PDB file of C-alpha atoms in Angstrom:
ATOM      1  CA  MET A   1      88.092 114.666 114.916  1.00  0.00           C
ATOM      2  CA  ALA A   2      90.008 116.439 117.530  1.00  0.00           C
ATOM      3  CA  LYS A   3      93.349 115.199 118.801  1.00  0.00           C
ATOM      4  CA  PHE A   4      93.293 111.374 119.321  1.00  0.00           C
ATOM      5  CA  VAL A   5      94.907 108.574 120.684  1.00  0.00           C
ATOM      6  CA  THR A   6      96.067 105.897 118.282  1.00  0.00           C
ATOM      7  CA  THR A   7      94.085 103.086 119.431  1.00  0.00           C
ATOM      8  CA  ASP A   8      92.015 101.876 116.835  1.00  0.00           C
ATOM      9  CA  TYR A   9      94.509 102.329 113.222  1.00  0.00           C
ATOM     10  CA  ALA A  10      92.638 100.386 111.048  1.00  0.00           C
ATOM     11  CA  PHE A  11      95.301  98.587 108.252  1.00  0.00           C
ATOM     12  CA  THR A  12      95.175  96.622 105.222  1.00  0.00           C
ATOM     13  CA  LEU A  13      97.290  95.086 103.240  1.00  0.00           C
ATOM     14  CA  ASP A  14      96.273  92.879  99.712  1.00  0.00           C
ATOM     15  CA  SER A  15      92.749  93.300 101.163  1.00  0.00           C
ATOM     16  CA  ASN A  16      93.620  91.313 104.620  1.00  0.00           C
ATOM     17  CA  ASP A  17      93.033  92.886 108.182  1.00  0.00           C
ATOM     18  CA  LEU A  18      96.621  92.823 110.090  1.00  0.00           C
ATOM     19  CA  SER A  19      95.354  95.722 112.189  1.00  0.00           C
ATOM     20  CA  ALA A  20      95.593  93.449 115.036  1.00  0.00           C
ATOM     21  CA  SER A  21      99.002  92.535 113.993  1.00  0.00           C
ATOM     22  CA  VAL A  22     100.497  95.904 114.044  1.00  0.00           C
ATOM     23  CA  ALA A  23     102.029  97.444 116.963  1.00  0.00           C
ATOM     24  CA  ALA A  24     103.216 100.919 114.716  1.00  0.00           C
ATOM     25  CA  VAL A  25     102.921 102.773 111.204  1.00  0.00           C
ATOM     26  CA  THR A  26     103.715 105.042 109.311  1.00  0.00           C
ATOM     27  CA  LEU A  27     103.108 106.319 105.711  1.00  0.00           C
ATOM     28  CA  GLU A  28     106.008 108.802 104.854  1.00  0.00           C
ATOM     29  CA  ILE A  29     105.302 110.753 101.401  1.00  0.00           C
ATOM     30  CA  THR A  30     107.708 112.832  99.751  1.00  0.00           C
ATOM     31  CA  ARG A  31     107.818 114.942  96.532  1.00  0.00           C
ATOM     32  CA  GLU A  32     111.712 115.319  94.921  1.00  0.00           C
ATOM     33  CA  GLU A  33     112.635 118.621  94.779  1.00  0.00           C
ATOM     34  CA  GLN A  34     113.767 120.181  91.508  1.00  0.00           C
ATOM     35  CA  GLU A  35     116.154 123.101  91.763  1.00  0.00           C
ATOM     36  CA  THR A  36     114.962 125.401  88.542  1.00  0.00           C
ATOM     37  CA  THR A  37     117.701 128.377  89.533  1.00  0.00           C
ATOM     38  CA  ALA A  38     119.692 130.223  86.229  1.00  0.00           C
ATOM     39  CA  PHE A  39     121.476 133.240  85.529  1.00  0.00           C
ATOM     40  CA  GLY A  40     120.459 136.335  86.811  1.00  0.00           C
ATOM     41  CA  ASN A  41     118.920 134.832  89.547  1.00  0.00           C
ATOM     42  CA  THR A  42     119.818 136.051  93.440  1.00  0.00           C
ATOM     43  CA  ALA A  43     118.450 133.644  95.022  1.00  0.00           C
ATOM     44  CA  ARG A  44     117.887 129.395  94.049  1.00  0.00           C
ATOM     45  CA  THR A  45     114.602 128.385  93.359  1.00  0.00           C
ATOM     46  CA  ARG A  46     112.346 124.850  93.228  1.00  0.00           C
ATOM     47  CA  ILE A  47     109.311 123.155  92.043  1.00  0.00           C
ATOM     48  CA  GLY A  48     108.327 119.897  93.522  1.00  0.00           C
ATOM     49  CA  GLY A  49     109.009 116.219  91.431  1.00  0.00           C
ATOM     50  CA  LEU A  50     107.583 112.959  91.550  1.00  0.00           C
ATOM     51  CA  GLN A  51     106.182 111.851  94.329  1.00  0.00           C
ATOM     52  CA  ASP A  52     107.767 109.112  96.297  1.00  0.00           C
ATOM     53  CA  ALA A  53     106.475 107.026  99.540  1.00  0.00           C
ATOM     54  CA  THR A  54     106.963 104.396 101.909  1.00  0.00           C
ATOM     55  CA  LEU A  55     105.527 102.831 103.828  1.00  0.00           C
ATOM     56  CA  SER A  56     106.816 100.924 107.827  1.00  0.00           C
ATOM     57  CA  VAL A  57     104.776  98.588 109.788  1.00  0.00           C
ATOM     58  CA  ASP A  58     106.213  96.879 113.524  1.00  0.00           C
ATOM     59  CA  PHE A  59     104.580  93.596 113.041  1.00  0.00           C
ATOM     60  CA  HIS A  60     103.619  91.491 116.485  1.00  0.00           C
ATOM     61  CA  GLN A  61     104.559  88.068 115.008  1.00  0.00           C
ATOM     62  CA  ASP A  62     102.242  85.380 114.463  1.00  0.00           C
ATOM     63  CA  PHE A  63     102.487  81.984 112.788  1.00  0.00           C
ATOM     64  CA  GLY A  64      99.592  80.537 113.101  1.00  0.00           C
ATOM     65  CA  SER A  65      97.591  79.884 109.465  1.00  0.00           C
ATOM     66  CA  ALA A  66      95.841  82.952 108.024  1.00  0.00           C
ATOM     67  CA  SER A  67      98.330  84.692 110.354  1.00  0.00           C
ATOM     68  CA  VAL A  68     101.456  87.387 109.410  1.00  0.00           C
ATOM     69  CA  ASP A  69     103.762  85.268 108.500  1.00  0.00           C
ATOM     70  CA  SER A  70     101.462  82.832 106.426  1.00  0.00           C
ATOM     71  CA  LEU A  71      99.878  86.180 104.632  1.00  0.00           C
ATOM     72  CA  LEU A  72     103.356  87.824 103.932  1.00  0.00           C
ATOM     73  CA  PHE A  73     105.908  85.808 102.917  1.00  0.00           C
ATOM     74  CA  PRO A  74     104.042  84.340  99.848  1.00  0.00           C
ATOM     75  CA  LEU A  75     103.968  88.249  99.050  1.00  0.00           C
ATOM     76  CA  LEU A  76     107.561  88.636  98.460  1.00  0.00           C
ATOM     77  CA  GLY A  77     108.258  90.407  95.401  1.00  0.00           C
ATOM     78  CA  SER A  78     104.702  91.450  95.143  1.00  0.00           C
ATOM     79  CA  ALA A  79     102.883  94.152  94.512  1.00  0.00           C
ATOM     80  CA  VAL A  80     100.272  94.641  96.767  1.00  0.00           C
ATOM     81  CA  PRO A  81      97.564  97.501  97.660  1.00  0.00           C
ATOM     82  CA  PHE A  82      97.845  98.750 101.277  1.00  0.00           C
ATOM     83  CA  THR A  83      94.630 101.020 103.681  1.00  0.00           C
ATOM     84  CA  ILE A  84      95.436 102.796 106.243  1.00  0.00           C
ATOM     85  CA  LYS A  85      92.633 104.912 108.232  1.00  0.00           C
ATOM     86  CA  PRO A  86      92.876 106.209 111.443  1.00  0.00           C
ATOM     87  CA  THR A  87      90.280 104.450 113.312  1.00  0.00           C
ATOM     88  CA  SER A  88      87.744 101.151 112.019  1.00  0.00           C
ATOM     89  CA  ALA A  89      85.115 103.810 111.361  1.00  0.00           C
ATOM     90  CA  ALA A  90      83.335 104.371 107.967  1.00  0.00           C
ATOM     91  CA  THR A  91      86.274 106.776 105.936  1.00  0.00           C
ATOM     92  CA  SER A  92      84.819 110.078 106.125  1.00  0.00           C
ATOM     93  CA  GLU A  93      86.350 113.633 106.132  1.00  0.00           C
ATOM     94  CA  THR A  94      87.260 112.731 109.942  1.00  0.00           C
ATOM     95  CA  ASN A  95      88.532 109.742 108.865  1.00  0.00           C
ATOM     96  CA  PRO A  96      89.927 109.122 105.589  1.00  0.00           C
ATOM     97  CA  GLU A  97      91.663 106.312 104.236  1.00  0.00           C
ATOM     98  CA  TYR A  98      95.240 106.340 102.969  1.00  0.00           C
ATOM     99  CA  SER A  99      96.278 103.501  99.602  1.00  0.00           C
ATOM    100  CA  GLY A 100      98.259 102.996  97.425  1.00  0.00           C
ATOM    101  CA  THR A 101     100.481  99.636  96.467  1.00  0.00           C
ATOM    102  CA  VAL A 102     103.160  98.476  97.914  1.00  0.00           C
ATOM    103  CA  LEU A 103     106.143  96.043  96.675  1.00  0.00           C
ATOM    104  CA  VAL A 104     106.657  93.081  99.023  1.00  0.00           C
ATOM    105  CA  THR A 105     110.893  93.462  98.808  1.00  0.00           C
ATOM    106  CA  THR A 106     112.010  92.068 102.696  1.00  0.00           C
ATOM    107  CA  TYR A 107     110.175  90.112 105.714  1.00  0.00           C
ATOM    108  CA  SER A 108     112.217  88.820 108.538  1.00  0.00           C
ATOM    109  CA  PRO A 109     110.158  86.097 110.525  1.00  0.00           C
ATOM    110  CA  PHE A 110     112.893  86.164 113.418  1.00  0.00           C
ATOM    111  CA  ALA A 111     113.584  89.541 114.384  1.00  0.00           C
ATOM    112  CA  ASN A 112     114.171  89.172 118.344  1.00  0.00           C
ATOM    113  CA  SER A 113     116.445  87.834 121.445  1.00  0.00           C
ATOM    114  CA  VAL A 114     115.272  85.939 124.350  1.00  0.00           C
ATOM    115  CA  GLY A 115     112.747  86.681 126.130  1.00  0.00           C
ATOM    116  CA  ASP A 116     111.769  89.620 123.539  1.00  0.00           C
ATOM    117  CA  LEU A 117     108.065  89.738 122.447  1.00  0.00           C
ATOM    118  CA  ALA A 118     108.035  87.890 118.319  1.00  0.00           C
ATOM    119  CA  SER A 119     108.077  90.843 116.360  1.00  0.00           C
ATOM    120  CA  PHE A 120     109.658  92.509 113.785  1.00  0.00           C
ATOM    121  CA  SER A 121     109.295  95.300 111.756  1.00  0.00           C
ATOM    122  CA  VAL A 122     109.527  96.069 107.654  1.00  0.00           C
ATOM    123  CA  THR A 123     109.503  99.505 104.988  1.00  0.00           C
ATOM    124  CA  PHE A 124     107.573  98.962 101.848  1.00  0.00           C
ATOM    125  CA  PRO A 125     108.628 101.005  98.858  1.00  0.00           C
ATOM    126  CA  VAL A 126     105.285 102.037  97.396  1.00  0.00           C
ATOM    127  CA  SER A 127     104.433 101.713  94.030  1.00  0.00           C
ATOM    128  CA  GLY A 128     102.917 104.615  92.459  1.00  0.00           C
ATOM    129  CA  GLU A 129     100.918 107.596  93.844  1.00  0.00           C
ATOM    130  CA  ILE A 130      98.764 107.050  97.387  1.00  0.00           C
ATOM    131  CA  SER A 131      95.189 108.248  97.284  1.00  0.00           C
ATOM    132  CA  ARG A 132      93.577 109.890 100.274  1.00  0.00           C
ATOM    133  CA  GLY A 133      89.675 108.802 100.491  1.00  0.00           C
ATOM    134  CA  THR A 134      87.075 110.648 102.621  1.00  0.00           C
ATOM    135  CA  ALA A 135      83.686 108.989 101.368  1.00  0.00           C
ATOM    136  CA  ALA A 136      82.917 105.625 102.142  1.00  0.00           C
ATOM    137  CA  ALA A 137      82.835 102.508  99.510  1.00  0.00           C
TER     138      ALA A 137
END
């Protein structure tokens, strides 16, 4: 896959396809930095530590049946699986699927001013490791 414009991200949360309700998604994966500098070193040394990640999503709000609100509200306090792919096509080397588990700790069903598009943003902490799959399941 070469350069592309993001128009077809595939996003699921708790096995629900919410792609049509997502305006933006950011998966940030980090590793802690652990310093290993000891006496006698003339420069600082470091190794990578534990992995951490957050998943930030901008949603278009929808209060209909089987919509964003009815799916997210009951998940508060739950750890649920998620997946993200660059396109809705099958998982492949050029369309990898990132997956993991997030803890749903916050939900803002109302977050707009008069005349705004009904939307909200949420950042979920990831619980456990992130996987990157390249083969169709």
